[in-house]
Short mmCIF file of C-alpha atoms and ligand atoms in Angstrom, two decimals:
data_model
loop_
_atom_site.label_atom_id
_atom_site.label_comp_id
_atom_site.label_asym_id
_atom_site.label_seq_id
_atom_site.Cartn_x
_atom_site.Cartn_y
_atom_site.Cartn_z
CA MET I 270 -32.48 27.45 -17.26
CA THR I 271 -34.83 24.63 -18.20
CA ASN I 272 -32.23 23.22 -20.53
CA ASP I 273 -29.54 23.33 -17.84
CA ARG I 274 -31.80 21.51 -15.42
CA VAL I 275 -32.67 18.86 -17.98
CA ASP I 276 -28.96 18.34 -18.69
CA LEU I 277 -28.19 17.96 -14.99
CA GLU I 278 -30.97 15.44 -14.56
CA ALA I 279 -29.78 13.51 -17.59
CA LEU I 280 -26.27 13.49 -16.20
CA GLN I 281 -27.43 12.28 -12.78
CA GLN I 282 -29.44 9.56 -14.47
CA GLN I 283 -26.39 8.52 -16.48
CA VAL I 284 -24.25 8.27 -13.34
CA LYS I 285 -26.97 6.25 -11.62
CA THR I 286 -27.24 3.91 -14.60
CA GLN I 287 -23.45 3.40 -14.59
CA GLN I 288 -23.49 2.64 -10.85
CA ASN I 289 -26.37 0.20 -11.26
CA ILE I 290 -24.58 -1.57 -14.11
CA GLU I 291 -21.39 -1.84 -12.07
CA LYS I 292 -23.30 -3.20 -9.08
CA ALA I 293 -25.12 -5.74 -11.24
CA ILE I 294 -21.89 -6.90 -12.91
CA THR I 295 -20.23 -7.23 -9.50
CA GLU I 296 -23.13 -9.25 -8.08
CA LEU I 297 -23.29 -11.53 -11.11
CA PHE I 298 -19.61 -11.97 -12.01
CA ALA I 299 -17.50 -10.90 -9.03
CA PRO I 300 -19.30 -11.50 -5.72
CA GLU I 301 -17.07 -11.45 -2.65
CA ASP I 302 -17.08 -14.55 -0.47
CA GLU I 303 -16.27 -14.78 3.25
CA GLY I 304 -12.50 -14.90 2.59
CA LEU I 305 -12.46 -11.64 0.64
CA ARG I 306 -14.89 -9.91 3.01
CA ASN I 307 -12.79 -11.01 5.99
CA ALA I 308 -9.63 -9.60 4.36
CA LEU I 309 -11.35 -6.23 3.95
CA ALA I 310 -12.76 -6.23 7.49
CA THR I 311 -9.37 -7.12 8.99
CA ALA I 312 -7.68 -4.37 6.97
CA LYS I 313 -10.26 -1.84 8.11
CA ALA I 314 -9.92 -2.87 11.78
CA ALA I 315 -6.14 -2.46 11.50
CA GLY I 316 -6.60 1.05 10.11
CA LEU I 317 -5.17 0.33 6.65
CA PRO I 318 -6.37 2.66 3.88
CA PRO I 319 -9.12 1.22 1.64
CA ILE I 320 -7.08 1.44 -1.56
CA GLN I 321 -7.43 -2.16 -2.72
CA ILE I 322 -8.67 -3.00 -6.20
CA SER I 323 -12.42 -3.38 -6.84
CA PRO I 324 -14.14 -6.79 -7.15
CA ILE I 325 -14.41 -6.27 -10.92
CA GLN I 326 -10.66 -5.64 -11.08
CA GLY I 327 -10.10 -8.75 -8.96
CA LYS I 328 -12.17 -10.83 -11.35
CA LEU I 329 -10.31 -9.34 -14.32
CA LEU I 330 -7.00 -10.38 -12.71
CA GLN I 331 -8.39 -13.90 -12.27
CA LEU I 332 -9.54 -14.00 -15.87
CA LEU I 333 -6.12 -12.91 -17.12
CA ALA I 334 -4.34 -15.41 -14.87
CA ARG I 335 -6.55 -18.20 -16.18
CA ALA I 336 -6.08 -17.02 -19.78
CA CYS I 337 -2.32 -17.60 -19.52
CA ASN I 338 -2.79 -20.72 -17.36
CA ALA I 339 -0.72 -19.06 -14.64
CA ARG I 340 1.30 -21.31 -12.35
CA LYS I 341 3.60 -18.56 -11.08
CA ILE I 342 2.28 -15.11 -10.22
CA LEU I 343 4.21 -12.16 -8.82
CA GLU I 344 2.50 -9.29 -7.02
CA ILE I 345 4.30 -6.06 -6.13
CA GLY I 346 2.43 -4.30 -3.29
CA SER I 347 0.07 -6.52 -1.24
CA LEU I 348 -1.57 -4.08 1.27
CA ALA I 349 -3.89 -6.51 3.13
CA GLY I 350 -3.95 -9.38 0.64
CA TYR I 351 -7.21 -8.54 -1.11
CA SER I 352 -5.88 -8.60 -4.69
CA GLY I 353 -3.59 -11.47 -3.70
CA ILE I 354 -6.60 -13.63 -2.81
CA TRP I 355 -8.20 -13.01 -6.21
CA LEU I 356 -4.90 -13.88 -7.91
CA ALA I 357 -4.06 -16.94 -5.80
CA ARG I 358 -7.48 -18.43 -6.46
CA ALA I 359 -6.80 -18.35 -10.20
CA LEU I 360 -3.58 -20.37 -9.96
CA SER I 361 -3.56 -23.68 -11.74
CA GLN I 362 -2.68 -26.90 -9.90
CA GLY I 363 0.55 -26.60 -7.90
CA GLY I 364 0.83 -22.89 -8.65
CA ARG I 365 2.35 -20.21 -6.43
CA LEU I 366 1.85 -16.52 -5.74
CA ILE I 367 4.74 -14.47 -4.42
CA SER I 368 3.64 -11.09 -3.05
CA LEU I 369 6.11 -8.33 -2.17
CA GLU I 370 5.25 -5.89 0.62
CA ILE I 371 7.42 -3.25 2.28
CA ASN I 372 5.41 -2.93 5.49
CA PRO I 373 6.06 -5.75 8.00
CA LYS I 374 2.86 -4.84 9.88
CA HIS I 375 0.88 -5.55 6.72
CA ALA I 376 2.64 -8.87 6.22
CA LEU I 377 1.09 -10.44 9.33
CA ILE I 378 -2.38 -9.34 8.26
CA ILE I 379 -1.81 -10.60 4.71
CA ARG I 380 -0.66 -14.06 5.81
CA ASN I 381 -3.70 -14.34 8.10
CA SER I 382 -6.09 -13.24 5.36
CA PHE I 383 -4.50 -15.62 2.84
CA ALA I 384 -4.89 -18.53 5.28
CA ASN I 385 -8.46 -17.52 6.09
CA ALA I 386 -9.33 -17.39 2.39
CA GLY I 387 -7.93 -20.87 1.88
CA VAL I 388 -4.86 -19.88 -0.13
CA GLY I 389 -2.24 -19.99 2.61
CA ASP I 390 -0.60 -23.06 1.10
CA ARG I 391 0.11 -21.51 -2.32
CA THR I 392 1.10 -18.00 -1.28
CA GLU I 393 4.25 -16.40 0.05
CA VAL I 394 4.67 -12.85 1.33
CA ARG I 395 8.18 -11.42 1.08
CA VAL I 396 8.80 -8.34 3.19
CA GLY I 397 11.04 -5.56 1.93
CA LYS I 398 11.47 -2.84 -0.63
CA ALA I 399 10.35 -4.25 -3.97
CA LEU I 400 13.42 -2.95 -5.82
CA ASP I 401 15.61 -4.87 -3.32
CA LEU I 402 13.55 -8.07 -3.54
CA LEU I 403 13.05 -8.20 -7.33
CA PRO I 404 16.70 -9.06 -8.20
CA GLN I 405 16.41 -12.09 -5.88
CA LEU I 406 13.60 -13.51 -7.99
CA THR I 407 15.54 -14.27 -11.15
CA GLY I 408 16.01 -17.91 -10.09
CA GLU I 409 12.24 -18.29 -9.71
CA ALA I 410 11.36 -16.70 -13.08
CA PRO I 411 9.65 -16.72 -15.47
CA PHE I 412 6.40 -15.55 -13.95
CA ASP I 413 3.24 -16.05 -16.00
CA LEU I 414 1.59 -12.93 -14.59
CA VAL I 415 3.01 -9.90 -12.78
CA PHE I 416 0.70 -7.45 -10.97
CA ILE I 417 2.25 -4.08 -10.15
CA ASP I 418 0.49 -2.07 -7.41
CA ALA I 419 3.10 -0.64 -5.00
CA ASP I 420 4.54 2.90 -4.79
CA LYS I 421 4.00 4.80 -8.03
CA ALA I 422 7.33 6.61 -8.63
CA PRO I 423 9.29 3.45 -9.60
CA TYR I 424 6.60 2.08 -11.97
CA PRO I 425 8.98 2.24 -14.97
CA GLN I 426 11.57 0.22 -13.02
CA TYR I 427 8.89 -2.27 -12.02
CA LEU I 428 8.06 -2.67 -15.70
CA ASP I 429 11.74 -3.34 -16.48
CA TRP I 430 11.78 -6.03 -13.78
CA ALA I 431 8.48 -7.51 -14.88
CA LEU I 432 9.90 -7.89 -18.39
CA ARG I 433 13.12 -9.39 -17.05
CA LEU I 434 11.09 -11.92 -15.04
CA SER I 435 8.70 -12.78 -17.92
CA ARG I 436 8.45 -15.11 -20.90
CA PRO I 437 6.68 -14.51 -24.21
CA GLY I 438 2.99 -14.87 -23.35
CA SER I 439 3.34 -13.51 -19.82
CA ILE I 440 0.84 -10.86 -18.76
CA ILE I 441 1.83 -7.70 -16.92
CA VAL I 442 -0.86 -5.63 -15.18
CA ALA I 443 -0.28 -2.31 -13.42
CA ASP I 444 -2.89 -0.60 -11.24
CA ASN I 445 -3.42 3.17 -11.01
CA CYS I 446 -2.42 3.85 -14.59
CA ILE I 447 -5.19 6.36 -15.33
CA ARG I 448 -5.45 8.55 -12.23
CA GLY I 449 -8.33 10.67 -13.46
CA GLY I 450 -6.47 11.16 -16.74
CA LYS I 451 -3.27 12.46 -15.11
CA ALA I 452 -1.35 9.27 -15.91
CA LEU I 453 -2.14 9.66 -19.62
CA GLN I 454 -0.65 13.13 -20.08
CA GLY I 455 1.93 13.65 -22.80
CA SER I 456 4.41 15.60 -20.72
CA THR I 457 5.87 14.91 -17.26
CA GLU I 458 7.22 18.43 -16.78
CA GLY I 459 6.70 19.89 -13.31
CA LEU I 460 4.71 16.88 -12.11
CA GLU I 461 5.27 14.83 -8.96
CA LYS I 462 7.06 11.48 -9.13
CA GLU I 463 3.83 9.68 -8.15
CA THR I 464 2.35 10.93 -11.42
CA THR I 465 5.41 10.78 -13.67
CA GLY I 466 5.93 7.09 -12.76
CA PRO I 467 2.60 5.95 -14.25
CA ILE I 468 2.92 8.42 -17.18
CA GLU I 469 6.30 6.96 -18.12
CA TYR I 470 4.94 3.45 -17.53
CA ASN I 471 2.10 4.06 -20.01
CA ARG I 472 4.46 5.65 -22.52
CA ARG I 473 6.68 2.55 -22.46
CA ALA I 474 3.84 0.02 -22.30
CA SER I 475 2.17 1.63 -25.32
CA SER I 476 5.35 1.87 -27.44
CA ASP I 477 7.63 -1.02 -26.43
CA PRO I 478 7.72 -3.46 -29.39
CA ARG I 479 7.90 -6.38 -26.94
CA LEU I 480 4.47 -5.53 -25.53
CA THR I 481 0.86 -5.34 -26.67
CA SER I 482 -0.88 -3.08 -24.15
CA LEU I 483 -4.06 -1.27 -23.27
CA ALA I 484 -5.09 1.02 -20.42
CA LEU I 485 -8.60 0.28 -19.15
CA ALA I 486 -10.64 2.47 -16.79
CA VAL I 487 -11.96 -0.41 -14.69
CA ASP I 488 -11.97 0.91 -11.13
CA THR I 489 -15.14 1.93 -9.33
CA GLY I 490 -16.22 5.12 -11.08
CA HIS I 491 -14.04 4.48 -14.14
CA THR I 492 -11.49 7.22 -13.40
CA ASP I 493 -8.55 4.92 -12.66
CA GLY I 494 -7.60 1.43 -13.70
CA PHE I 495 -5.18 -1.08 -15.14
CA THR I 496 -2.69 -0.95 -17.93
CA ILE I 497 -2.64 -4.53 -19.21
CA SER I 498 0.22 -5.85 -21.34
CA VAL I 499 0.98 -9.13 -23.00
CA VAL I 500 4.66 -9.88 -23.51
CA THR I 501 5.01 -10.85 -27.16
CA SER I 502 8.78 -11.18 -27.20
CA ILE I 503 11.59 -10.68 -24.70
CA GLU I 504 14.32 -9.88 -27.24
N1 SAH Q 852 -2.58 -4.73 -4.30
C1 SAH Q 852 -3.31 -4.32 -3.11
C2 SAH Q 852 -3.15 -2.81 -2.85
C3 SAH Q 852 -1.73 -2.36 -2.72
S1 SAH Q 852 -1.60 -0.75 -1.99
C4 SAH Q 852 -4.77 -4.68 -3.28
O1 SAH Q 852 -5.34 -4.29 -4.31
O2 SAH Q 852 -5.34 -5.35 -2.43
C5 SAH Q 852 0.13 -0.51 -2.12
C6 SAH Q 852 0.98 -1.37 -1.18
O3 SAH Q 852 2.33 -1.27 -1.63
C7 SAH Q 852 0.97 -0.92 0.28
O4 SAH Q 852 0.68 -2.01 1.12
C8 SAH Q 852 2.39 -0.42 0.52
O5 SAH Q 852 2.87 -0.66 1.83
C9 SAH Q 852 3.18 -1.22 -0.51
N2 SAH Q 852 4.45 -0.58 -0.92
C10 SAH Q 852 4.71 0.74 -1.03
N3 SAH Q 852 5.97 0.94 -1.44
C11 SAH Q 852 6.52 -0.28 -1.60
C12 SAH Q 852 7.81 -0.75 -2.00
N4 SAH Q 852 8.79 0.10 -2.34
N5 SAH Q 852 8.03 -2.08 -2.04
C13 SAH Q 852 7.04 -2.96 -1.70
N6 SAH Q 852 5.81 -2.57 -1.32
C14 SAH Q 852 5.54 -1.26 -1.26
C1 DHB Q 853 -4.18 4.87 -3.96
C2 DHB Q 853 -4.86 3.90 -4.67
C3 DHB Q 853 -4.21 2.75 -5.05
O1 DHB Q 853 -4.84 1.78 -5.78
C4 DHB Q 853 -2.88 2.56 -4.73
O2 DHB Q 853 -2.30 1.42 -5.15
C5 DHB Q 853 -2.20 3.51 -4.01
C6 DHB Q 853 -2.85 4.68 -3.61
C7 DHB Q 853 -4.89 6.11 -3.57
O3 DHB Q 853 -6.02 6.29 -4.01
O4 DHB Q 853 -4.32 6.89 -2.82
MG1 MG Q 854 -3.54 0.38 -6.57
#
């Protein structure tokens, strides 16, 4: 009894410590400004689900974009523009972000939020199904960074396209690649497409000789996160 209670208290303390650390890191390294806060408020008022990346994930995207000196960034799945703002702000001089979004109602909100955050001039929202829009991007490739965060079933196809639209040194990031551990399972048997997509994505990202990859549990609570890949060759 006593032991159980001590363990529970220790566990609660551990969770609290993790939350405090995350809060402190966010405040120090990834504070939201008016542009980001406005994007979230507008999304909430429009009734969009709060499924955007966390500030720490946003800062990580910026860091990766800066690391490859990104001038051209492609985002698949914009929602309300929150991740797009983080990405667009990391573009080097004259750079551009193209963001693909299936929902035309979101597109209006995104363009407004981009403008409000001061990145309207370097961003473009293309409305449609990503798998229809991606083939039209070959003339604008290579992209220095591709961020995948749309519907989960076609994740393996999005990886194929990201590779096709990349150069050696490009960085490919996919959100929701952990899913409480579900996306890291060895078998896809009997699972839903929303889960098998990220499982297959991770399988390829971890084994494709053209990629150096790592899945990182970086969302709030550390149960979901990014798989990050660097393209080392496109042959
Ligand atoms: N990247 C955003 C969150 C994206 S949520 C952020 O972190 O701020 C996923 C988005 O993908 C939704 O807006 C959804 O409408 C869009 N989406 C879903 N299926 C899609 C498809 N087939 N093609 C393009 N966008 C799609
Ligand atoms: C959910 C979260 C996401 O980050 C996403 O891209 C799609 C869905 C979710 O929690 O439902
Ligand atoms: Mg996501």
